[in-house]
Amino acid sequence: MIEIIAIDTPSLGDRSYLVGDGTTAFVVDPQRDIDRVLDLAGVRGWRITNVFETHIHNDYVTGGLALACATGAAYHVNGADPVSFERTPVEDGDVIDVGAGMRVRAMATPGHTFTHLSYVLEAPGRSPAVFTGGSLLYGSTGRPDLLGPAHTSELVKRQYASAHRLAEVLPDEVEIYPTHGFGSFCSASQSEADRSTIGREKQVNPVLTQDERAYVDELLAGLDAYPAYYAHMAPANLAGPAAPDLTDPATADPAELRSRIEVGEWVVDLRSRTAFAAGHVVGTLNFGADGSFATYLGWLIPWGTALSLLGDTADQVADAQRELARIGIDRIEAAASGTPEMWSGDAPLGSFPRAEFGELALVRHHRPVTVLDVRRDLEWAQDHIDGALHIPLHDLMDRLGEVPAGEVWVHCQAGYRASIAASVLAAAGHLVVAVDDEFDRAASAGLRMAAG
């Protein structure tokens, strides 16, 4: 009886897979915190003998090498990838026997990267399954632009050919298990589907329902910015990352936190945007643990900047530390848990108002304010508030000088990014109001809209 266990990492929009036959197991695309995999295998009494990478990942630091070292498993990485560690090289057509009844066949599926592989699982008594990494996703495909614009036009065509190869070679009943597509910026678009088959994708996936030109044009037109930290992931993965050190960081007192802020280090408050707006240590930044915390922090922070964390609880801080380790931010200088009063000492707390779009509409009738839209370019082009200033969140740190003095009302699509931006603006001394509302309500609230 083959069991396929998806190990979700919702904050990064990815899945890893643990596959076992009752005694023996293999893993596909493990995240860096391998204790999750080891715990699942241990509970079931499975011995992990093989670890497979579909590609050199761009959105997280792999746990593949560390897992192979911890278990003695063979570590299968495309032989064409220029890694600096020992691996078991694999290429198109290779078949690996896992345990008594599982066979894993490698299929070249370039497009997301040049050396991308998918893995077909064949076992007696069940339909095959295919682990597609960043190739064929649920209703989409992986992005072809992460290796740079010089390669995008070639990779997008290879992605199309790879998807069609999978659809032509594999029967309709084959289950698909992708790594990306659950919120990851490695996916060209997002889908709500939680499972699928080759047959279903033939009916709904643009890469299989459109001709090549239509697919290429539509996909390229839909690509937007992706996190800046991606640039550091492939080099880390080619070097062979070790397991993370999740030892608790040192506890900081108010004086240390203030000193760290004053010298330009990042002190990040993990609490909800509501709590942060109500009261926070002046100069701290709000990346709420209740949202895509690691993605946006990794996107905005100058790489290598010293970082400390503040949270409601020690567990919240520990969870955030784990999230950051997944993208290669290993060193947390200091941490504290509790309340902002405990972190600020004798210094007064900072705060700023939160509002809805209806309140913004009323205010604009009475006094001039700057409306700052921090959504991405494609969101802005589709629809935006007339007269708003547009600076995508990921550009804000470098473009703070473009934000006028005076009252700034900052918004995004649903409130999370606006809170990050509001904390950045407040730390820089701006008078800020965070719009905590759904952008879809802006027009009905009486705000004039524009497009393009």
Coordinates of C-alpha atoms in Angstrom, one line a residue:
M1 CA 0.0 0.0 0.0
I2 CA 1.7 3.2 -1.2
E3 CA 1.1 6.3 0.8
I4 CA 1.9 9.8 -0.6
I5 CA 2.1 12.5 2.1
A6 CA 2.2 16.1 1.1
I7 CA 4.2 18.3 3.5
D8 CA 2.9 21.8 3.0
T9 CA 4.8 25.0 3.6
P10 CA 1.9 27.5 3.1
S11 CA 4.0 30.6 3.8
L12 CA 6.2 29.9 0.7
G13 CA 3.4 28.3 -1.3
D14 CA 5.2 25.0 -1.8
R15 CA 4.8 21.2 -1.1
S16 CA 7.3 18.5 -0.4
Y17 CA 6.4 14.8 -0.6
L18 CA 7.1 11.8 1.6
V19 CA 6.3 8.5 -0.2
G20 CA 6.3 5.2 1.6
D21 CA 5.4 1.5 1.0
G22 CA 5.0 0.6 4.6
T23 CA 8.7 0.1 5.3
T24 CA 10.8 2.1 2.8
A25 CA 10.3 5.7 1.7
F26 CA 11.6 8.4 -0.6
V27 CA 11.3 12.2 -0.4
V28 CA 10.8 14.8 -3.2
D29 CA 11.9 18.4 -2.9
P30 CA 12.3 18.6 0.9
Q31 CA 12.3 22.0 2.6
R32 CA 15.3 22.9 4.7
D33 CA 13.7 22.1 8.1
I34 CA 14.0 18.3 7.7
D35 CA 12.8 17.5 11.2
R36 CA 9.3 17.6 9.8
V37 CA 10.1 14.8 7.3
L38 CA 12.1 12.8 9.8
D39 CA 9.2 13.0 12.3
L40 CA 6.6 11.8 9.8
A41 CA 8.8 8.9 8.7
G42 CA 9.6 8.0 12.2
V43 CA 6.0 7.8 13.3
R44 CA 5.3 5.4 10.5
G45 CA 8.5 3.3 10.9
W46 CA 9.6 4.1 7.4
R47 CA 13.3 4.2 6.4
I48 CA 14.1 6.9 3.9
T49 CA 16.5 5.5 1.3
N50 CA 16.2 8.1 -1.5
V51 CA 15.8 11.8 -1.9
F52 CA 14.9 13.4 -5.2
E53 CA 15.3 17.0 -6.4
T54 CA 13.2 18.1 -9.3
H55 CA 15.4 21.2 -9.8
I56 CA 17.8 23.6 -8.2
H57 CA 15.2 25.7 -6.3
N58 CA 14.9 29.4 -6.6
D59 CA 12.4 30.1 -3.8
Y60 CA 13.8 28.2 -0.8
V61 CA 16.9 26.6 0.5
T62 CA 16.7 22.8 0.1
G63 CA 16.9 20.3 2.9
G64 CA 17.8 17.5 0.4
L65 CA 21.5 17.2 1.2
A66 CA 21.0 17.5 4.9
L67 CA 18.2 14.9 4.8
A68 CA 20.4 12.5 2.7
C69 CA 23.3 12.9 5.2
A70 CA 21.0 12.3 8.2
T71 CA 19.4 9.2 6.8
G72 CA 22.1 7.7 4.6
A73 CA 19.8 8.1 1.6
A74 CA 20.9 8.4 -2.0
Y75 CA 20.6 12.1 -3.1
H76 CA 19.4 12.3 -6.7
V77 CA 20.2 15.6 -8.4
N78 CA 20.4 16.1 -12.2
G79 CA 23.9 15.2 -13.3
A80 CA 24.0 18.4 -15.4
D81 CA 23.6 20.6 -12.4
P82 CA 27.0 22.1 -11.3
V83 CA 26.7 21.3 -7.6
S84 CA 29.7 21.3 -5.3
F85 CA 28.8 18.3 -3.3
E86 CA 28.6 14.5 -3.9
R87 CA 25.2 13.4 -5.2
T88 CA 23.8 10.5 -7.2
P89 CA 23.5 12.0 -10.6
V90 CA 20.3 11.3 -12.5
E91 CA 19.1 12.1 -16.0
D92 CA 16.2 11.5 -18.4
G93 CA 15.1 7.9 -18.5
D94 CA 16.9 6.7 -15.4
V95 CA 14.9 4.3 -13.2
I96 CA 15.5 3.9 -9.5
D97 CA 14.1 1.1 -7.5
V98 CA 12.9 2.1 -4.0
G99 CA 12.1 -0.7 -1.6
A100 CA 10.5 -3.9 -2.9
G101 CA 7.8 -2.4 -5.2
M102 CA 8.4 1.2 -6.0
R103 CA 10.1 2.4 -9.2
V104 CA 10.9 6.0 -9.9
R105 CA 11.5 7.1 -13.5
A106 CA 13.1 10.4 -14.3
M107 CA 11.7 12.5 -17.1
A108 CA 13.4 15.6 -18.4
T109 CA 10.9 18.5 -18.2
P110 CA 12.9 21.7 -18.8
G111 CA 11.2 25.1 -18.7
H112 CA 11.2 26.2 -15.1
T113 CA 15.0 25.6 -15.3
F114 CA 17.1 24.1 -18.0
T115 CA 17.8 20.9 -16.0
H116 CA 14.4 20.3 -14.5
L117 CA 13.3 16.7 -14.0
S118 CA 9.9 15.2 -13.1
Y119 CA 9.7 11.8 -11.4
V120 CA 7.1 9.1 -12.3
L121 CA 6.2 6.7 -9.5
E122 CA 5.2 3.2 -10.7
A123 CA 4.1 0.5 -8.2
P124 CA 2.0 -2.6 -8.5
G125 CA -1.7 -2.2 -7.8
R126 CA -2.0 1.5 -8.3
S127 CA -2.0 4.1 -11.0
P128 CA 1.2 5.9 -11.6
A129 CA 1.9 9.3 -10.0
V130 CA 4.1 12.1 -11.3
F131 CA 6.0 14.6 -9.2
T132 CA 6.3 17.6 -11.4
G133 CA 8.2 20.2 -9.3
G134 CA 7.9 23.4 -11.2
S135 CA 6.8 22.0 -14.5
L136 CA 3.1 21.0 -14.9
L137 CA 1.2 22.6 -12.0
Y138 CA -2.5 22.6 -11.1
G139 CA -4.0 24.9 -13.8
S140 CA -0.6 26.5 -14.6
T141 CA 3.1 26.0 -15.0
G142 CA 6.2 27.1 -13.3
R143 CA 7.7 30.5 -14.2
P144 CA 10.2 30.5 -17.0
D145 CA 11.9 33.8 -16.1
L146 CA 13.7 33.1 -12.9
L147 CA 17.1 32.5 -14.6
G148 CA 17.0 36.0 -16.1
P149 CA 15.5 37.7 -19.2
A150 CA 18.1 36.3 -21.6
H151 CA 16.7 32.8 -21.1
T152 CA 13.0 33.5 -20.7
S153 CA 11.9 33.2 -24.3
E154 CA 13.7 29.8 -24.7
L155 CA 12.5 28.4 -21.3
V156 CA 8.9 29.3 -21.9
K157 CA 8.9 27.3 -25.1
R158 CA 10.6 24.4 -23.3
Q159 CA 8.0 24.6 -20.6
Y160 CA 5.2 24.2 -23.2
A161 CA 7.0 21.2 -24.8
S162 CA 7.6 19.6 -21.4
A163 CA 4.0 19.9 -20.3
H164 CA 2.9 18.3 -23.6
R165 CA 5.5 15.5 -23.2
L166 CA 4.0 14.7 -19.8
A167 CA 0.4 14.7 -21.2
E168 CA 1.4 12.5 -24.2
V169 CA 3.5 9.9 -22.4
L170 CA 1.4 9.5 -19.2
P171 CA -2.2 8.1 -19.0
D172 CA -5.0 10.4 -18.1
E173 CA -5.5 8.8 -14.6
V174 CA -1.9 9.7 -13.5
E175 CA -2.0 11.9 -10.4
I176 CA 0.0 15.0 -10.4
Y177 CA 2.0 16.2 -7.4
P178 CA 3.7 19.5 -8.0
T179 CA 6.0 21.4 -5.7
H180 CA 4.9 24.9 -6.7
G181 CA 1.5 26.4 -7.3
F182 CA 0.1 26.9 -3.8
G183 CA 1.0 30.6 -3.5
S184 CA 4.7 30.4 -4.6
F185 CA 6.0 33.1 -6.8
C186 CA 7.6 30.3 -8.8
S187 CA 4.2 29.6 -10.3
A188 CA 3.2 31.6 -13.3
S189 CA -0.3 31.8 -11.9
Q190 CA -2.2 30.4 -8.9
S191 CA -5.0 27.8 -8.7
E192 CA -7.4 26.8 -6.0
A193 CA -7.1 23.1 -6.9
D194 CA -5.7 20.8 -4.3
R195 CA -5.3 17.7 -6.5
S196 CA -5.4 16.8 -10.1
T197 CA -4.6 14.3 -12.8
I198 CA -3.1 14.4 -16.3
G199 CA -6.6 14.1 -17.7
R200 CA -8.0 17.0 -15.8
E201 CA -5.1 19.2 -16.7
K202 CA -5.8 18.4 -20.4
Q203 CA -9.2 20.0 -19.9
V204 CA -8.3 23.1 -17.8
N205 CA -4.6 24.0 -18.0
P206 CA -3.8 26.7 -20.6
V207 CA -0.5 25.0 -21.4
L208 CA -2.5 22.0 -22.7
T209 CA -5.6 23.8 -24.0
Q210 CA -3.9 26.6 -26.0
D211 CA -1.6 26.6 -28.9
E212 CA 2.0 27.4 -28.2
R213 CA 1.8 31.1 -29.3
A214 CA -1.3 31.8 -27.2
Y215 CA 0.2 30.1 -24.1
V216 CA 3.5 31.9 -24.4
D217 CA 1.9 35.3 -25.0
E218 CA -0.5 34.9 -22.1
L219 CA 2.0 33.6 -19.6
L220 CA 4.6 36.3 -20.4
A221 CA 2.0 39.0 -20.1
G222 CA 1.0 37.8 -16.7
L223 CA 4.5 37.7 -15.2
D224 CA 5.2 40.2 -12.4
A225 CA 7.9 40.9 -9.9
Y226 CA 9.2 38.0 -7.7
P227 CA 11.1 38.2 -4.4
A228 CA 14.6 39.7 -4.4
Y229 CA 15.8 36.9 -2.1
Y230 CA 15.4 34.4 -4.9
A231 CA 18.8 35.6 -6.3
H232 CA 20.4 33.9 -3.2
M233 CA 18.6 30.6 -3.3
A234 CA 20.2 28.8 -6.3
P235 CA 23.8 29.6 -5.2
A236 CA 23.0 28.3 -1.7
N237 CA 21.4 25.1 -3.2
L238 CA 24.3 24.5 -5.6
A239 CA 26.7 24.8 -2.6
G240 CA 24.9 22.1 -0.6
P241 CA 23.2 23.7 2.4
A242 CA 23.4 22.1 5.9
A243 CA 20.4 21.7 8.2
P244 CA 19.5 24.9 9.9
D245 CA 20.4 25.8 13.5
L246 CA 17.2 26.6 15.2
T247 CA 18.7 27.3 18.6
D248 CA 16.7 30.0 20.5
P249 CA 18.3 33.5 19.9
A250 CA 19.5 35.5 22.8
T251 CA 16.9 37.6 24.6
A252 CA 17.2 41.3 24.2
D253 CA 16.2 44.0 26.7
P254 CA 14.8 47.4 25.8
A255 CA 18.2 49.1 25.8
E256 CA 19.6 46.6 23.4
L257 CA 16.6 46.8 21.0
R258 CA 16.9 50.6 21.0
S259 CA 20.6 50.4 20.2
R260 CA 20.0 47.9 17.4
I261 CA 17.4 50.2 15.8
E262 CA 19.6 53.2 16.1
V263 CA 22.5 51.6 14.2
G264 CA 20.2 50.6 11.4
E265 CA 19.6 47.0 12.2
W266 CA 16.1 45.5 11.5
V267 CA 13.9 44.8 14.5
V268 CA 10.8 43.1 13.3
D269 CA 7.5 42.9 15.2
L270 CA 5.7 39.7 14.3
R271 CA 2.4 40.6 15.9
S272 CA -0.8 41.2 13.9
R273 CA -1.2 44.5 12.0
T274 CA -4.0 45.5 14.3
A275 CA -1.8 45.0 17.4
F276 CA 1.1 46.8 15.8
A277 CA -0.9 49.8 14.7
A278 CA -2.2 50.2 18.2
G279 CA 1.2 50.3 19.8
H280 CA 4.8 49.4 18.9
V281 CA 8.4 50.2 19.7
V282 CA 9.3 53.2 17.6
G283 CA 11.5 52.2 14.6
T284 CA 10.4 48.6 14.5
L285 CA 8.9 47.1 11.3
N286 CA 5.7 45.0 11.1
F287 CA 5.9 41.7 9.2
G288 CA 3.0 39.9 10.8
A289 CA 3.4 36.2 11.4
D290 CA -0.2 35.8 10.3
G291 CA 0.6 36.5 6.6
S292 CA 3.4 35.8 4.1
F293 CA 5.9 36.9 6.6
A294 CA 9.1 35.2 5.2
T295 CA 8.4 36.1 1.6
Y296 CA 8.0 39.8 2.2
L297 CA 10.7 40.1 4.8
G298 CA 13.1 38.3 2.5
W299 CA 12.0 40.5 -0.3
L300 CA 12.6 43.8 1.4
I301 CA 15.5 43.3 3.8
P302 CA 18.9 44.3 2.4
W303 CA 20.6 40.8 2.4
G304 CA 22.9 40.4 5.3
T305 CA 21.3 43.0 7.5
A306 CA 21.3 42.1 11.2
L307 CA 17.8 41.0 12.3
S308 CA 16.0 40.7 15.6
L309 CA 12.5 39.4 16.2
L310 CA 9.7 40.5 18.6
G311 CA 6.6 38.3 19.1
D312 CA 3.6 37.7 21.3
T313 CA 5.1 34.4 22.5
A314 CA 8.4 32.5 22.3
D315 CA 6.6 30.0 20.0
Q316 CA 5.7 32.8 17.6
V317 CA 9.4 33.8 17.5
A318 CA 10.5 30.2 17.0
D319 CA 8.1 29.7 14.1
A320 CA 9.4 32.8 12.5
Q321 CA 13.0 31.7 12.9
R322 CA 12.1 28.4 11.2
E323 CA 10.4 30.3 8.3
L324 CA 13.4 32.5 7.8
A325 CA 15.8 29.5 7.8
R326 CA 13.9 28.1 4.9
I327 CA 15.0 31.1 2.8
G328 CA 18.6 31.2 4.1
I329 CA 18.3 33.8 6.8
D330 CA 20.0 31.8 9.5
R331 CA 21.2 34.3 12.0
I332 CA 18.8 36.0 14.4
E333 CA 20.7 38.5 16.5
A334 CA 18.2 38.7 19.4
A335 CA 14.6 38.2 20.2
A336 CA 11.9 39.1 22.8
S337 CA 8.4 38.0 23.5
G338 CA 5.6 39.6 25.4
T339 CA 4.1 43.1 24.9
P340 CA 5.5 46.3 23.3
E341 CA 5.5 48.0 26.8
M342 CA 8.0 45.3 27.9
W343 CA 10.2 46.0 24.9
S344 CA 10.2 49.8 25.0
G345 CA 11.3 50.5 28.5
D346 CA 10.6 54.1 29.4
A347 CA 10.3 55.3 25.8
P348 CA 6.8 56.1 24.5
L349 CA 5.2 53.7 22.0
G350 CA 4.5 54.6 18.5
S351 CA 1.1 54.1 16.8
F352 CA -0.9 55.0 13.7
P353 CA -4.5 54.9 12.7
R354 CA -6.2 52.2 10.6
A355 CA -9.0 53.0 8.3
E356 CA -11.3 51.7 5.5
F357 CA -11.7 53.0 2.0
G358 CA -14.9 54.7 2.9
E359 CA -13.0 56.9 5.4
L360 CA -10.4 57.7 2.8
A361 CA -13.1 58.9 0.4
L362 CA -14.5 61.2 3.1
V363 CA -11.1 62.6 4.0
R364 CA -10.3 63.4 0.4
H365 CA -13.3 65.7 0.3
H366 CA -12.0 67.7 3.2
R367 CA -8.2 67.9 2.9
P368 CA -5.4 66.8 0.5
V369 CA -3.6 63.6 1.5
T370 CA -1.2 61.3 -0.4
V371 CA -2.7 58.0 -1.3
L372 CA 0.1 55.4 -1.7
D373 CA -0.7 52.2 -3.5
V374 CA 1.9 49.5 -2.7
R375 CA 0.5 46.7 -4.9
R376 CA 2.5 45.2 -7.7
D377 CA 2.6 46.6 -11.3
L378 CA 0.0 44.2 -12.8
E379 CA -2.4 45.0 -9.9
W380 CA -2.0 48.7 -10.5
A381 CA -2.4 48.5 -14.2
Q382 CA -5.7 46.6 -13.9
D383 CA -7.3 49.2 -11.6
H384 CA -6.2 51.9 -9.1
I385 CA -7.4 54.9 -7.3
D386 CA -7.3 58.0 -9.5
G387 CA -4.5 60.3 -8.3
A388 CA -2.7 57.7 -6.2
L389 CA 1.0 57.4 -6.0
H390 CA 2.2 54.0 -7.0
I391 CA 5.3 52.5 -5.4
P392 CA 5.3 48.6 -5.2
L393 CA 6.1 47.4 -1.7
H394 CA 9.2 45.7 -2.8
D395 CA 10.6 49.1 -4.1
L396 CA 9.5 51.2 -1.1
M397 CA 12.8 50.9 0.8
D398 CA 14.7 52.4 -2.1
R399 CA 12.1 55.0 -3.1
L400 CA 11.2 56.5 0.3
G401 CA 12.4 59.9 -1.0
E402 CA 9.5 59.9 -3.5
V403 CA 6.9 59.8 -0.7
P404 CA 5.8 63.4 0.0
A405 CA 5.8 64.9 3.4
G406 CA 2.4 65.2 5.1
E407 CA -0.4 62.7 5.7
V408 CA 0.0 59.4 3.8
W409 CA -2.8 56.9 3.4
V410 CA -1.3 53.6 2.3
H411 CA -3.2 50.6 0.9
C412 CA -2.7 47.3 -0.9
Q413 CA -5.2 44.6 -2.0
A414 CA -6.2 43.3 1.5
G415 CA -4.2 45.1 4.2
Y416 CA -1.2 42.9 4.9
R417 CA 1.3 44.7 2.6
A418 CA -0.1 48.1 3.6
S419 CA 0.7 47.4 7.2
I420 CA 4.3 46.5 6.2
A421 CA 4.5 49.7 4.2
A422 CA 2.9 51.8 7.0
S423 CA 5.5 50.5 9.5
V424 CA 8.3 51.4 7.1
L425 CA 6.9 54.9 6.6
A426 CA 6.3 55.4 10.3
A427 CA 9.9 54.4 11.1
A428 CA 11.0 57.0 8.6
G429 CA 9.0 59.7 10.3
H430 CA 5.9 59.9 8.1
L431 CA 2.4 60.6 9.4
V432 CA 0.7 57.5 8.1
V433 CA -2.7 55.9 8.0
A434 CA -2.9 52.2 7.1
V435 CA -5.9 51.3 5.0
D436 CA -7.0 47.9 6.3
D437 CA -9.7 47.0 3.8
E438 CA -10.3 45.0 0.6
F439 CA -9.4 47.0 -2.5
D440 CA -12.5 45.6 -4.3
R441 CA -14.5 48.0 -2.0
A442 CA -12.7 51.1 -3.0
A443 CA -15.0 52.1 -5.9
S444 CA -18.2 51.4 -4.1
A445 CA -16.8 53.5 -1.2
G446 CA -16.9 56.5 -3.6
L447 CA -13.3 56.6 -4.8
R448 CA -12.8 57.4 -8.4
M449 CA -10.9 54.7 -10.2
A450 CA -8.5 54.6 -13.2
A451 CA -6.7 51.9 -15.2
G452 CA -3.6 51.5 -17.1

